[in-house]
Amino acid sequence: MTRDLILPPSVDVDSNFALLAAPKSTVLSWPPKFSDVIADTTVDITYSLTTDGWTHGKSQDTTTDPRFSLREVLGGFSAVTHTASLTYVYGSDEDIADPLLQEDEEYILFGRYATPWEQELAATDKFDVFDVVAGTKVRNTAAGGKFTKTQALAPRRRVLEDQVLAAA
């Protein structure tokens, strides 16, 4: 058998990501539609974020399945837990994320990965979609740095990953 060496090209994170946020009250269906992504009530918060400003974590619980007289303990998987947080700049009249994201309010976030930010949003794009409630804002201060806030987000329903959204 002959094997070909395949090295897929990699995509830089810089300039190839977009994160948009909409108040949940403006998104009337689940899953959301592409028309929700491009609605006037959806705000692009990508460049309000610091370089480490978007964190989406995921972990999965494991289970054990011990059997009588079997030396090995079998296992499996159960619940998946998603976590998310934002770190964004604040302090100017042009702030975008800080006035939008209020504690205890729900938002729908749309994350588009590995696509140039400048590329128009398209109905064929894949999005991660999060229905989240915003936690408290925590101020971060660093000498010689910028004023930022960090805010935890708690998913309120199943996170949709790599979804092409219906047009309308």
PDB file of C-alpha atoms in Angstrom:
ATOM      1  CA  MET A   1       0.000   0.000   0.000  1.00  0.00           C
ATOM      2  CA  THR A   2       1.278   3.477  -0.873  1.00  0.00           C
ATOM      3  CA  ARG A   3       0.430   6.360   1.394  1.00  0.00           C
ATOM      4  CA  ASP A   4       0.421   9.986   0.338  1.00  0.00           C
ATOM      5  CA  LEU A   5       1.692  12.589   2.728  1.00  0.00           C
ATOM      6  CA  ILE A   6      -1.117  15.098   3.150  1.00  0.00           C
ATOM      7  CA  LEU A   7      -0.377  18.341   4.976  1.00  0.00           C
ATOM      8  CA  PRO A   8      -3.515  20.461   5.036  1.00  0.00           C
ATOM      9  CA  PRO A   9      -2.853  24.187   5.179  1.00  0.00           C
ATOM     10  CA  SER A  10      -3.419  25.825   8.532  1.00  0.00           C
ATOM     11  CA  VAL A  11      -5.406  29.001   9.120  1.00  0.00           C
ATOM     12  CA  ASP A  12      -4.156  31.805  11.356  1.00  0.00           C
ATOM     13  CA  VAL A  13      -6.484  32.944  14.116  1.00  0.00           C
ATOM     14  CA  ASP A  14      -5.570  36.587  13.466  1.00  0.00           C
ATOM     15  CA  SER A  15      -8.224  38.266  11.289  1.00  0.00           C
ATOM     16  CA  ASN A  16     -10.052  34.957  10.728  1.00  0.00           C
ATOM     17  CA  PHE A  17     -12.702  35.037  13.422  1.00  0.00           C
ATOM     18  CA  ALA A  18     -15.930  36.922  14.099  1.00  0.00           C
ATOM     19  CA  LEU A  19     -18.084  37.013  17.226  1.00  0.00           C
ATOM     20  CA  LEU A  20     -21.514  38.602  17.077  1.00  0.00           C
ATOM     21  CA  ALA A  21     -24.011  39.106  19.894  1.00  0.00           C
ATOM     22  CA  ALA A  22     -27.750  39.719  19.945  1.00  0.00           C
ATOM     23  CA  PRO A  23     -30.120  40.224  22.853  1.00  0.00           C
ATOM     24  CA  LYS A  24     -32.084  36.993  23.185  1.00  0.00           C
ATOM     25  CA  SER A  25     -35.352  38.931  22.978  1.00  0.00           C
ATOM     26  CA  THR A  26     -34.564  39.751  19.332  1.00  0.00           C
ATOM     27  CA  VAL A  27     -34.017  36.125  18.259  1.00  0.00           C
ATOM     28  CA  LEU A  28     -37.410  34.482  18.022  1.00  0.00           C
ATOM     29  CA  SER A  29     -36.578  30.906  17.002  1.00  0.00           C
ATOM     30  CA  TRP A  30     -34.236  28.098  17.972  1.00  0.00           C
ATOM     31  CA  PRO A  31     -32.109  27.344  16.212  1.00  0.00           C
ATOM     32  CA  PRO A  32     -31.696  30.934  15.058  1.00  0.00           C
ATOM     33  CA  LYS A  33     -31.872  31.769  11.375  1.00  0.00           C
ATOM     34  CA  PHE A  34     -29.190  33.416   9.269  1.00  0.00           C
ATOM     35  CA  SER A  35     -31.447  36.478   9.165  1.00  0.00           C
ATOM     36  CA  ASP A  36     -30.807  36.774  12.947  1.00  0.00           C
ATOM     37  CA  VAL A  37     -27.057  36.918  12.309  1.00  0.00           C
ATOM     38  CA  ILE A  38     -27.376  39.864   9.930  1.00  0.00           C
ATOM     39  CA  ALA A  39     -30.207  41.656  11.768  1.00  0.00           C
ATOM     40  CA  ASP A  40     -29.750  45.267  12.865  1.00  0.00           C
ATOM     41  CA  THR A  41     -30.053  44.126  16.494  1.00  0.00           C
ATOM     42  CA  THR A  42     -27.011  41.825  16.185  1.00  0.00           C
ATOM     43  CA  VAL A  43     -23.738  43.540  17.047  1.00  0.00           C
ATOM     44  CA  ASP A  44     -20.222  42.555  15.955  1.00  0.00           C
ATOM     45  CA  ILE A  45     -18.127  42.546  19.137  1.00  0.00           C
ATOM     46  CA  THR A  46     -15.040  40.883  17.622  1.00  0.00           C
ATOM     47  CA  TYR A  47     -12.678  43.816  17.927  1.00  0.00           C
ATOM     48  CA  SER A  48     -13.852  44.811  21.388  1.00  0.00           C
ATOM     49  CA  LEU A  49     -12.190  41.620  22.610  1.00  0.00           C
ATOM     50  CA  THR A  50      -8.609  41.386  23.837  1.00  0.00           C
ATOM     51  CA  THR A  51      -6.280  38.806  22.261  1.00  0.00           C
ATOM     52  CA  ASP A  52      -7.429  36.268  24.869  1.00  0.00           C
ATOM     53  CA  GLY A  53     -10.933  37.710  24.965  1.00  0.00           C
ATOM     54  CA  TRP A  54     -12.994  34.742  23.767  1.00  0.00           C
ATOM     55  CA  THR A  55     -12.843  31.516  25.689  1.00  0.00           C
ATOM     56  CA  HIS A  56     -15.057  28.554  24.854  1.00  0.00           C
ATOM     57  CA  GLY A  57     -14.235  25.456  26.828  1.00  0.00           C
ATOM     58  CA  LYS A  58     -15.815  22.046  26.731  1.00  0.00           C
ATOM     59  CA  SER A  59     -15.386  19.017  28.954  1.00  0.00           C
ATOM     60  CA  GLN A  60     -17.084  15.649  29.116  1.00  0.00           C
ATOM     61  CA  ASP A  61     -17.776  13.583  32.210  1.00  0.00           C
ATOM     62  CA  THR A  62     -16.785   9.947  32.243  1.00  0.00           C
ATOM     63  CA  THR A  63     -18.577   6.983  33.722  1.00  0.00           C
ATOM     64  CA  THR A  64     -17.282   3.674  35.021  1.00  0.00           C
ATOM     65  CA  ASP A  65     -18.789   0.262  34.386  1.00  0.00           C
ATOM     66  CA  PRO A  66     -17.140  -2.302  36.676  1.00  0.00           C
ATOM     67  CA  ARG A  67     -18.075  -5.944  36.057  1.00  0.00           C
ATOM     68  CA  PHE A  68     -17.976  -8.980  38.273  1.00  0.00           C
ATOM     69  CA  SER A  69     -14.594 -10.755  38.007  1.00  0.00           C
ATOM     70  CA  LEU A  70     -13.362  -8.507  35.142  1.00  0.00           C
ATOM     71  CA  ARG A  71      -9.970  -7.060  36.061  1.00  0.00           C
ATOM     72  CA  GLU A  72     -10.425  -3.980  33.897  1.00  0.00           C
ATOM     73  CA  VAL A  73     -12.999  -1.329  34.691  1.00  0.00           C
ATOM     74  CA  LEU A  74     -14.922  -0.392  31.590  1.00  0.00           C
ATOM     75  CA  GLY A  75     -15.882   3.175  30.935  1.00  0.00           C
ATOM     76  CA  GLY A  76     -17.978   5.524  28.922  1.00  0.00           C
ATOM     77  CA  PHE A  77     -18.930   9.140  28.518  1.00  0.00           C
ATOM     78  CA  SER A  78     -21.826  11.224  29.788  1.00  0.00           C
ATOM     79  CA  ALA A  79     -22.692  14.911  30.132  1.00  0.00           C
ATOM     80  CA  VAL A  80     -20.828  17.617  28.234  1.00  0.00           C
ATOM     81  CA  THR A  81     -20.235  20.949  29.978  1.00  0.00           C
ATOM     82  CA  HIS A  82     -19.612  24.125  27.967  1.00  0.00           C
ATOM     83  CA  THR A  83     -18.023  27.205  29.506  1.00  0.00           C
ATOM     84  CA  ALA A  84     -17.521  30.590  27.911  1.00  0.00           C
ATOM     85  CA  SER A  85     -16.169  33.987  28.874  1.00  0.00           C
ATOM     86  CA  LEU A  86     -15.305  37.309  27.299  1.00  0.00           C
ATOM     87  CA  THR A  87     -12.585  39.828  28.049  1.00  0.00           C
ATOM     88  CA  TYR A  88     -13.125  43.187  26.364  1.00  0.00           C
ATOM     89  CA  VAL A  89     -11.856  46.751  26.448  1.00  0.00           C
ATOM     90  CA  TYR A  90     -13.885  49.538  28.009  1.00  0.00           C
ATOM     91  CA  GLY A  91     -13.646  53.166  29.023  1.00  0.00           C
ATOM     92  CA  SER A  92     -14.356  55.081  25.803  1.00  0.00           C
ATOM     93  CA  ASP A  93     -17.516  56.529  24.293  1.00  0.00           C
ATOM     94  CA  GLU A  94     -17.208  54.058  21.394  1.00  0.00           C
ATOM     95  CA  ASP A  95     -17.359  50.902  23.528  1.00  0.00           C
ATOM     96  CA  ILE A  96     -19.408  48.129  21.949  1.00  0.00           C
ATOM     97  CA  ALA A  97     -19.368  45.060  24.226  1.00  0.00           C
ATOM     98  CA  ASP A  98     -19.463  46.825  27.612  1.00  0.00           C
ATOM     99  CA  PRO A  99     -22.782  48.679  27.176  1.00  0.00           C
ATOM    100  CA  LEU A 100     -24.378  45.733  25.348  1.00  0.00           C
ATOM    101  CA  LEU A 101     -23.620  42.898  27.779  1.00  0.00           C
ATOM    102  CA  GLN A 102     -25.516  43.320  31.050  1.00  0.00           C
ATOM    103  CA  GLU A 103     -25.406  40.978  34.028  1.00  0.00           C
ATOM    104  CA  ASP A 104     -28.262  38.450  34.229  1.00  0.00           C
ATOM    105  CA  GLU A 105     -29.440  39.231  30.683  1.00  0.00           C
ATOM    106  CA  GLU A 106     -29.585  36.541  27.975  1.00  0.00           C
ATOM    107  CA  TYR A 107     -27.818  36.790  24.620  1.00  0.00           C
ATOM    108  CA  ILE A 108     -27.359  34.743  21.508  1.00  0.00           C
ATOM    109  CA  LEU A 109     -23.731  34.640  20.358  1.00  0.00           C
ATOM    110  CA  PHE A 110     -22.658  33.648  16.850  1.00  0.00           C
ATOM    111  CA  GLY A 111     -19.015  32.584  16.416  1.00  0.00           C
ATOM    112  CA  ARG A 112     -17.597  32.207  12.899  1.00  0.00           C
ATOM    113  CA  TYR A 113     -14.184  30.538  12.841  1.00  0.00           C
ATOM    114  CA  ALA A 114     -11.387  30.208  10.233  1.00  0.00           C
ATOM    115  CA  THR A 115     -12.948  32.728   7.851  1.00  0.00           C
ATOM    116  CA  PRO A 116     -11.529  36.211   7.222  1.00  0.00           C
ATOM    117  CA  TRP A 117     -13.348  38.803   9.321  1.00  0.00           C
ATOM    118  CA  GLU A 118     -13.614  41.086   6.275  1.00  0.00           C
ATOM    119  CA  GLN A 119     -15.486  38.429   4.293  1.00  0.00           C
ATOM    120  CA  GLU A 120     -19.195  39.203   4.222  1.00  0.00           C
ATOM    121  CA  LEU A 121     -21.348  37.004   6.421  1.00  0.00           C
ATOM    122  CA  ALA A 122     -22.989  34.398   4.199  1.00  0.00           C
ATOM    123  CA  ALA A 123     -25.830  31.910   4.545  1.00  0.00           C
ATOM    124  CA  THR A 124     -23.334  29.128   3.800  1.00  0.00           C
ATOM    125  CA  ASP A 125     -21.054  30.062   6.737  1.00  0.00           C
ATOM    126  CA  LYS A 126     -20.754  27.698   9.682  1.00  0.00           C
ATOM    127  CA  PHE A 127     -21.417  29.201  13.098  1.00  0.00           C
ATOM    128  CA  ASP A 128     -21.184  28.093  16.685  1.00  0.00           C
ATOM    129  CA  VAL A 129     -24.351  29.380  18.366  1.00  0.00           C
ATOM    130  CA  PHE A 130     -24.614  30.034  22.092  1.00  0.00           C
ATOM    131  CA  ASP A 131     -27.686  30.961  24.114  1.00  0.00           C
ATOM    132  CA  VAL A 132     -26.054  32.412  27.247  1.00  0.00           C
ATOM    133  CA  VAL A 133     -26.799  34.411  30.348  1.00  0.00           C
ATOM    134  CA  ALA A 134     -24.164  37.011  31.223  1.00  0.00           C
ATOM    135  CA  GLY A 135     -22.450  36.926  34.593  1.00  0.00           C
ATOM    136  CA  THR A 136     -21.044  39.810  36.575  1.00  0.00           C
ATOM    137  CA  LYS A 137     -18.434  42.108  35.026  1.00  0.00           C
ATOM    138  CA  VAL A 138     -14.990  42.041  36.641  1.00  0.00           C
ATOM    139  CA  ARG A 139     -12.607  44.945  36.051  1.00  0.00           C
ATOM    140  CA  ASN A 140      -9.028  44.074  35.154  1.00  0.00           C
ATOM    141  CA  THR A 141      -6.287  46.655  35.555  1.00  0.00           C
ATOM    142  CA  ALA A 142      -2.681  46.327  34.542  1.00  0.00           C
ATOM    143  CA  ALA A 143       0.053  48.935  34.624  1.00  0.00           C
ATOM    144  CA  GLY A 144       0.932  49.959  31.086  1.00  0.00           C
ATOM    145  CA  GLY A 145      -2.079  48.105  29.682  1.00  0.00           C
ATOM    146  CA  LYS A 146      -5.658  48.870  28.726  1.00  0.00           C
ATOM    147  CA  PHE A 147      -8.695  48.820  30.950  1.00  0.00           C
ATOM    148  CA  THR A 148     -10.607  45.587  30.400  1.00  0.00           C
ATOM    149  CA  LYS A 149     -13.474  43.663  31.899  1.00  0.00           C
ATOM    150  CA  THR A 150     -13.964  39.910  32.046  1.00  0.00           C
ATOM    151  CA  GLN A 151     -17.435  38.424  32.031  1.00  0.00           C
ATOM    152  CA  ALA A 152     -18.402  34.771  32.411  1.00  0.00           C
ATOM    153  CA  LEU A 153     -21.221  33.400  30.271  1.00  0.00           C
ATOM    154  CA  ALA A 154     -23.403  30.425  31.205  1.00  0.00           C
ATOM    155  CA  PRO A 155     -25.086  28.401  28.438  1.00  0.00           C
ATOM    156  CA  ARG A 156     -28.873  28.233  28.792  1.00  0.00           C
ATOM    157  CA  ARG A 157     -29.455  25.524  26.195  1.00  0.00           C
ATOM    158  CA  ARG A 158     -27.477  23.141  24.002  1.00  0.00           C
ATOM    159  CA  VAL A 159     -24.543  24.823  22.220  1.00  0.00           C
ATOM    160  CA  LEU A 160     -24.775  24.377  18.453  1.00  0.00           C
ATOM    161  CA  GLU A 161     -21.411  23.833  16.806  1.00  0.00           C
ATOM    162  CA  ASP A 162     -20.504  24.181  13.109  1.00  0.00           C
ATOM    163  CA  GLN A 163     -24.064  24.976  12.082  1.00  0.00           C
ATOM    164  CA  VAL A 164     -25.197  26.316   8.724  1.00  0.00           C
ATOM    165  CA  LEU A 165     -28.280  28.335   9.670  1.00  0.00           C
ATOM    166  CA  ALA A 166     -31.475  28.343   7.645  1.00  0.00           C
ATOM    167  CA  ALA A 167     -31.845  31.533   5.585  1.00  0.00           C
ATOM    168  CA  ALA A 168     -35.171  32.690   7.034  1.00  0.00           C
TER     169      ALA A 168
END
